[in-house]
């Protein structure tokens, strides 16, 4: 058997992704930064650049060279296109167009691409027994200044299983290092499939098996943070994206899979009475989430890691953050597909705006075919499976408005709505404990507004005409005078 260090890179290797984005010219190297707040602040600055790069941190203060952290793995059209295996040279519009129809096709094909267990992997170069585990042997960042601790789980994949069917689920949850590195909490959002699996295990057996990967191709980060249909394994779904089964190591204690292309992984058990205080943490809404409170903590039985392993970091925060672009693109394509699948005609495009974290503010453009259609589309979009979780605003606009352009969307709201007639509120819908508007301890419902910012159907022929040159005329002028404008 080949030594782990001499093996070729398995599928879904983070190192191959890093090599690809280095080739794109989109990787920046930062050496000597401190794990305590500096990595997070540097990452935050990078997300706000006009063309946000990925950042690979090395020589992190207090740690040996080679122990690295990657951020910004999916923060451009090229990087996300590569992650989704859709192409390396797409722009925003091309990426969404290429993604249309793919999520449903991948979900349908997942059963044909089960995981592929392997006996050897670079991940197995180092095995540490549970009593000797110290997650702080790795440069786990404290990302934000009011975080309650060091969070190793931001770009992770937490694998659970349904105790009845055996189907695996892979979720991306925040994970805070506990017990001076010996343990870690898993904050799974109630209602998500991973949390449901854990509750089923607790009810039947009093414990729940778990494996976690902390460094892998960001395809698993994308799928772990996306609403993959119930009963479909994210690992099999990833296999459908790749066109081949994902190679995995079967953890000996829990029997659950670990991606063979991973960098660091643990396995162990959750028990309902084994908790540690967790949080707060700077979340994707742009706010810290409440007070420190008890959270399920993993009893780690084994840890595995490559030589010189790389952590995949995906710290959230006020948008834009690490994965807000990825979520925007994924949600936009999925919402458009689901609207089309309802059979309603005339839907031109959908965009889940990054300013709303890819969830809170959705715009849909529509070519109106009949009276009442705009309201129909608004109500549907607000409750589609891809959009229902923690949505707050849905705005439907005419097809002359680009739903990706907030200036155009707000212009339509400002000039084509009567608040007394065109704003409606849906109450007690699917919210989240991450919602900064939710009072502490309240049931996680939310209310959401739908805004019909389309021209009134009965006035389509008489509504005032929009000022502006025809697109073909502007294109001609741009060819003739563009150089002068650009200096």
XYZ file of C-alpha atoms in Angstrom:
487
model
C 0.000 0.000 0.000
C 1.336 3.441 -0.901
C 2.257 5.825 1.896
C -0.442 8.510 2.311
C 2.000 11.301 1.457
C 2.865 9.644 -1.863
C -0.716 9.173 -3.032
C -2.341 11.161 -5.820
C -4.852 13.749 -4.704
C -8.308 12.222 -4.168
C -11.400 13.801 -5.669
C -12.593 16.897 -3.809
C -9.101 17.821 -2.685
C -8.761 21.347 -1.293
C -5.194 21.446 -2.610
C -6.333 20.977 -6.177
C -8.819 23.819 -5.736
C -6.073 26.071 -4.386
C -3.847 25.190 -7.357
C -6.696 26.065 -9.744
C -7.375 29.496 -8.242
C -3.647 30.209 -8.121
C -3.663 29.505 -11.870
C -6.558 31.968 -12.279
C -4.448 34.653 -10.606
C -7.096 35.010 -7.882
C -5.074 33.780 -4.871
C -3.217 36.042 -2.456
C -0.659 34.776 0.078
C -0.491 36.371 3.530
C 2.285 35.329 5.916
C 2.732 36.165 9.570
C -0.794 37.221 10.527
C -2.223 36.431 13.961
C -4.999 33.846 14.341
C -6.553 36.180 16.916
C -8.646 38.676 14.881
C -6.074 39.459 12.173
C -7.086 36.578 9.869
C -10.725 37.617 10.191
C -10.044 41.292 9.560
C -7.818 40.601 6.544
C -10.505 38.298 5.136
C -13.159 40.983 5.726
C -11.082 43.542 3.824
C -10.634 41.093 0.965
C -14.386 40.529 0.584
C -14.908 44.263 0.096
C -12.381 44.594 -2.721
C -13.784 45.267 -6.228
C -12.535 41.831 -7.327
C -12.329 39.830 -4.077
C -9.435 37.331 -4.055
C -9.064 34.092 -2.165
C -6.484 34.385 0.632
C -4.135 31.625 1.828
C -2.680 32.350 5.267
C 0.645 30.737 6.281
C 3.250 31.211 8.985
C 0.393 32.134 11.283
C 1.618 33.596 14.556
C 2.319 30.850 17.092
C 2.173 28.042 14.522
C 4.691 26.279 12.335
C 4.903 27.139 8.634
C 2.687 24.896 6.533
C -0.309 24.992 8.900
C -2.559 27.126 6.734
C -6.051 28.638 6.487
C -7.884 29.452 3.226
C -10.649 32.053 2.927
C -12.669 33.348 -0.030
C -12.716 29.975 -1.795
C -15.918 30.648 -3.798
C -15.967 34.446 -3.923
C -15.849 35.011 -7.698
C -17.642 33.673 -10.756
C -14.501 31.802 -11.871
C -13.907 30.195 -8.484
C -17.554 29.242 -8.011
C -17.829 28.026 -11.611
C -14.819 25.784 -11.023
C -16.285 24.568 -7.717
C -19.551 23.580 -9.411
C -17.709 22.085 -12.404
C -19.561 24.440 -14.756
C -16.510 26.125 -16.298
C -13.556 28.300 -15.346
C -14.281 31.422 -17.410
C -17.868 32.409 -16.557
C -19.114 35.812 -15.442
C -22.049 36.366 -13.048
C -24.751 36.128 -15.704
C -23.092 33.187 -17.448
C -22.698 31.337 -14.165
C -26.379 31.636 -13.244
C -27.364 30.626 -16.792
C -25.070 27.582 -16.635
C -26.498 26.650 -13.235
C -30.149 26.808 -14.331
C -31.671 23.328 -14.213
C -28.582 21.766 -12.672
C -29.681 21.508 -9.002
C -32.748 19.423 -9.835
C -30.751 17.306 -12.287
C -28.020 16.692 -9.725
C -30.585 15.785 -7.062
C -32.237 13.313 -9.447
C -28.862 11.751 -10.356
C -27.530 11.536 -6.784
C -28.789 7.978 -6.266
C -26.620 6.877 -9.204
C -23.458 8.222 -7.544
C -23.178 6.687 -4.049
C -20.034 7.287 -2.039
C -17.060 5.050 -2.836
C -15.236 3.749 0.273
C -11.435 3.628 -0.010
C -8.803 2.122 2.270
C -6.088 4.748 1.808
C -6.062 8.532 1.729
C -3.617 11.333 2.559
C -6.006 12.199 5.399
C -4.894 9.013 7.187
C -1.264 10.110 7.455
C -1.885 11.034 11.102
C -4.391 9.443 13.483
C -4.875 10.804 17.008
C -6.827 8.994 19.733
C -9.618 10.921 21.396
C -7.773 11.409 24.681
C -4.907 13.109 22.835
C -6.972 15.312 20.532
C -6.151 19.013 20.595
C -7.859 20.991 17.850
C -5.784 23.999 18.848
C -2.747 22.266 17.389
C -4.093 23.947 14.250
C -4.387 27.740 13.743
C -8.099 28.005 14.474
C -9.049 31.690 14.153
C -11.026 33.933 16.412
C -12.698 35.645 13.485
C -14.601 38.588 15.026
C -13.765 40.643 18.085
C -16.927 39.694 20.016
C -16.921 35.999 19.112
C -17.148 33.838 22.205
C -14.188 31.712 21.184
C -12.223 30.188 18.317
C -14.443 28.724 15.590
C -12.933 25.842 13.606
C -16.247 25.056 11.896
C -17.085 27.705 9.317
C -16.288 25.878 6.064
C -16.820 22.423 7.549
C -19.000 19.450 6.563
C -20.846 17.779 9.442
C -22.038 14.298 8.457
C -24.972 12.656 10.222
C -27.362 9.908 9.160
C -31.035 9.077 9.328
C -31.248 6.143 11.804
C -34.170 4.665 9.880
C -32.941 4.897 6.281
C -29.187 5.248 6.745
C -29.105 8.180 4.290
C -26.258 10.569 5.079
C -26.655 14.298 5.461
C -23.844 16.831 5.168
C -24.391 20.234 6.770
C -22.224 23.292 7.310
C -22.658 24.505 10.893
C -20.660 26.779 13.132
C -18.357 24.900 15.515
C -16.536 26.438 18.485
C -13.473 24.747 19.972
C -14.130 23.689 23.586
C -12.264 22.163 26.535
C -8.929 23.707 25.516
C -9.048 21.903 22.174
C -10.340 18.516 23.291
C -13.912 19.006 22.080
C -16.069 21.159 19.842
C -19.689 22.308 19.850
C -21.958 21.843 16.828
C -24.624 24.518 16.450
C -27.043 22.910 13.989
C -30.012 25.118 13.114
C -33.319 23.522 14.259
C -35.357 22.307 11.312
C -32.340 21.558 9.148
C -31.889 17.933 8.091
C -28.771 17.387 10.205
C -30.527 18.585 13.365
C -33.507 16.343 12.555
C -31.183 13.341 12.201
C -29.593 14.059 15.573
C -33.014 14.308 17.251
C -34.080 10.974 15.708
C -30.909 9.287 17.015
C -31.494 10.756 20.453
C -35.085 9.509 20.519
C -34.146 5.976 19.437
C -30.711 5.414 20.956
C -29.836 8.277 23.305
C -26.810 9.334 21.242
C -25.937 10.339 17.665
C -22.852 9.474 15.566
C -21.108 12.309 13.720
C -18.084 12.875 11.505
C -16.734 16.290 10.543
C -14.355 17.389 7.793
C -12.598 20.736 8.279
C -10.836 21.105 4.931
C -12.011 19.930 1.487
C -12.981 21.135 -1.961
C -15.489 23.961 -1.364
C -18.103 22.041 -3.360
C -18.910 20.430 -0.008
C -19.171 23.860 1.615
C -21.623 24.915 -1.112
C -23.787 21.821 -0.728
C -23.584 21.831 3.072
C -25.079 25.333 3.083
C -27.734 24.744 0.416
C -31.189 23.183 0.739
C -30.495 19.792 -0.840
C -33.819 17.876 -0.891
C -34.658 15.688 2.086
C -33.576 12.085 1.617
C -30.728 13.028 -0.740
C -27.192 12.703 0.605
C -25.023 15.774 0.014
C -22.103 13.417 -0.666
C -24.092 11.558 -3.340
C -25.242 14.928 -4.701
C -21.573 15.948 -4.913
C -20.961 12.729 -6.815
C -23.613 13.760 -9.310
C -21.842 17.110 -9.774
C -18.519 15.294 -10.327
C -19.998 12.507 -12.436
C -18.444 9.881 -10.146
C -18.860 8.621 -6.601
C -17.035 10.647 -3.959
C -14.196 8.637 -2.382
C -14.651 8.408 1.385
C -12.978 6.859 4.395
C -15.439 5.017 6.632
C -14.779 6.110 10.208
C -14.217 2.955 12.311
C -16.103 4.071 15.433
C -19.215 5.616 13.906
C -19.260 3.982 10.463
C -19.985 7.353 8.859
C -18.116 8.613 5.787
C -15.346 11.217 5.753
C -14.354 12.759 2.388
C -11.050 11.143 1.404
C -9.862 14.459 -0.029
C -10.153 16.090 3.383
C -7.375 17.786 5.358
C -8.546 17.364 8.977
C -11.435 15.270 10.283
C -12.898 13.999 13.524
C -15.482 11.404 14.494
C -17.440 10.954 17.675
C -20.765 11.111 19.447
C -23.338 13.666 20.458
C -25.388 13.039 23.601
C -28.341 15.168 24.750
C -26.804 15.865 28.167
C -23.265 16.609 26.926
C -23.154 20.359 26.290
C -20.815 23.296 26.538
C -21.529 27.020 26.502
C -21.215 28.377 22.959
C -21.239 31.740 21.190
C -21.843 34.470 20.472
C -20.625 34.459 16.877
C -20.729 37.014 14.064
C -23.288 35.452 11.714
C -24.285 35.862 8.052
C -26.990 38.370 8.952
C -24.202 40.770 9.941
C -24.991 40.591 13.659
C -23.756 38.645 16.672
C -26.207 35.997 17.754
C -27.361 36.641 21.282
C -25.882 35.491 24.527
C -23.626 32.567 25.325
C -25.739 29.455 25.820
C -25.425 25.650 26.119
C -24.898 23.738 22.874
C -24.318 20.078 22.020
C -20.623 19.174 22.262
C -18.975 16.356 20.336
C -17.231 13.592 22.272
C -14.332 13.071 19.850
C -13.085 9.474 19.635
C -10.545 9.971 16.814
C -8.975 12.717 14.759
C -7.245 12.366 11.380
C -5.144 14.880 9.485
C -2.784 15.250 6.578
C 0.749 16.468 6.989
C 0.681 20.281 7.067
C -3.137 20.418 6.874
C -5.152 23.364 5.566
C -8.312 24.638 7.265
C -11.110 25.827 5.003
C -12.370 29.041 6.561
C -15.696 30.600 5.580
C -16.361 33.294 8.177
C -19.717 35.054 7.816
C -20.464 38.646 8.784
C -22.143 41.705 7.350
C -22.429 41.090 3.572
C -20.395 40.749 1.513
C -18.768 37.920 3.458
C -17.030 34.664 2.633
C -19.933 32.758 1.105
C -22.530 35.464 0.409
C -21.689 35.514 -3.319
C -21.923 31.725 -3.528
C -25.280 31.671 -1.750
C -26.614 34.462 -3.973
C -25.762 32.599 -7.165
C -27.015 29.221 -5.931
C -30.270 30.595 -4.525
C -30.962 32.738 -7.583
C -30.737 29.762 -9.943
C -32.699 27.468 -7.623
C -35.504 29.985 -7.043
C -35.802 30.644 -10.787
C -35.945 26.919 -11.502
C -38.569 26.303 -8.833
C -40.726 29.169 -10.093
C -40.586 27.811 -13.634
C -41.428 24.339 -12.316
C -44.697 25.663 -10.842
C -45.890 26.217 -14.405
C -46.386 29.973 -14.044
C -45.378 31.570 -17.371
C -43.333 34.686 -17.973
C -40.712 34.445 -15.201
C -37.592 36.059 -16.648
C -35.054 35.977 -13.802
C -34.647 35.835 -10.022
C -31.933 37.241 -7.816
C -31.381 36.585 -4.095
C -29.445 39.713 -3.227
C -26.071 39.490 -1.535
C -26.940 42.468 0.668
C -29.594 40.221 2.235
C -27.197 37.328 2.663
C -28.718 35.513 -0.308
C -31.915 34.882 1.682
C -33.570 38.006 3.051
C -34.240 40.032 -0.119
C -35.337 38.375 -3.369
C -36.247 40.130 -6.623
C -38.065 38.429 -9.501
C -38.637 39.885 -12.966
C -41.815 38.935 -14.799
C -43.350 39.454 -18.212
C -46.981 39.826 -17.118
C -49.504 37.627 -18.927
C -52.690 38.107 -16.878
C -54.201 40.109 -14.047
C -53.037 38.948 -10.604
C -49.940 37.183 -11.909
C -47.449 39.438 -10.123
C -49.054 38.675 -6.747
C -49.163 34.983 -7.576
C -45.446 34.931 -8.355
C -44.642 36.954 -5.238
C -46.508 34.570 -2.929
C -44.990 31.522 -4.597
C -41.454 32.890 -4.460
C -41.786 33.713 -0.773
C -42.543 30.081 0.128
C -40.613 27.998 -2.365
C -38.359 25.346 -0.749
C -35.263 27.227 -1.932
C -36.491 30.524 -0.488
C -38.736 29.780 2.496
C -36.078 29.766 5.238
C -35.717 33.245 6.778
C -36.852 35.188 3.738
C -38.065 38.727 4.547
C -38.786 40.579 1.289
C -39.848 39.444 -2.174
C -40.138 42.131 -4.851
C -41.661 41.319 -8.236
C -40.756 43.707 -11.054
C -41.515 43.965 -14.770
C -39.239 42.387 -17.329
C -37.666 45.763 -18.225
C -36.033 45.759 -14.764
C -32.830 43.819 -14.087
C -33.541 42.085 -10.757
C -29.787 41.939 -10.030
C -29.553 45.740 -10.037
C -30.772 47.122 -6.709
C -30.925 50.650 -8.114
C -33.383 49.480 -10.768
C -35.382 47.426 -8.263
C -35.706 50.346 -5.837
C -36.626 52.641 -8.745
C -39.437 50.252 -9.646
C -40.621 50.126 -6.026
C -40.451 53.914 -5.836
C -42.391 54.597 -9.055
C -44.645 51.583 -9.650
C -46.124 50.855 -6.231
C -48.845 52.232 -4.009
C -47.949 51.043 -0.484
C -51.615 50.802 0.427
C -52.299 48.451 -2.487
C -49.038 46.722 -3.408
C -47.482 45.699 -0.082
C -48.703 42.541 1.667
C -47.430 40.725 4.760
C -47.265 36.970 5.296
C -47.194 36.124 9.002
C -45.702 33.351 11.168
C -43.511 31.899 8.428
C -40.245 29.913 8.722
C -37.763 32.042 10.632
C -34.517 31.390 12.476
C -32.881 31.922 15.828
C -30.170 33.748 13.886
C -32.663 36.522 13.080
C -31.551 39.717 14.871
C -35.220 40.807 15.008
C -36.246 37.701 17.009
C -36.571 38.424 20.752
C -34.503 36.122 22.930
C -36.401 32.913 23.673
C -39.198 33.567 21.174
C -40.446 30.908 18.763
C -38.483 31.328 15.509
C -41.263 32.539 13.247
C -40.821 35.528 10.986
C -43.094 37.761 8.954
C -42.285 38.609 5.361
C -43.416 41.275 2.939
C -44.208 40.790 -0.702
C -44.068 43.875 -2.913
C -45.782 44.033 -6.275
C -43.551 46.553 -8.056
C -44.931 45.751 -11.502
C -46.954 48.253 -13.477
C -50.674 47.641 -12.851
C -51.793 45.012 -15.344
C -54.837 47.037 -16.400
C -52.548 49.984 -17.232
C -49.821 48.192 -19.191
C -50.856 49.981 -22.366
C -51.262 53.409 -20.797
C -48.603 53.570 -18.087
C -46.117 56.446 -18.669
C -43.228 55.504 -20.930
C -39.757 55.088 -19.446
C -37.162 57.708 -20.365
C -34.028 56.310 -21.969
C -32.371 55.325 -25.217
C -33.105 52.028 -26.880
C -30.556 49.326 -25.968
C -29.432 48.902 -29.582
C -28.858 52.661 -29.866
C -26.811 52.680 -26.665
C -24.731 49.787 -27.992
C -24.029 51.728 -31.183
C -23.072 54.848 -29.210
C -20.837 52.792 -26.920
C -18.954 51.454 -29.951
C -18.600 54.949 -31.388
C -17.858 56.977 -28.254
C -16.852 54.477 -25.605
C -13.119 55.157 -25.894
C -13.671 58.867 -25.324
C -15.779 58.181 -22.242
C -13.184 55.865 -20.797
C -10.415 58.402 -21.313
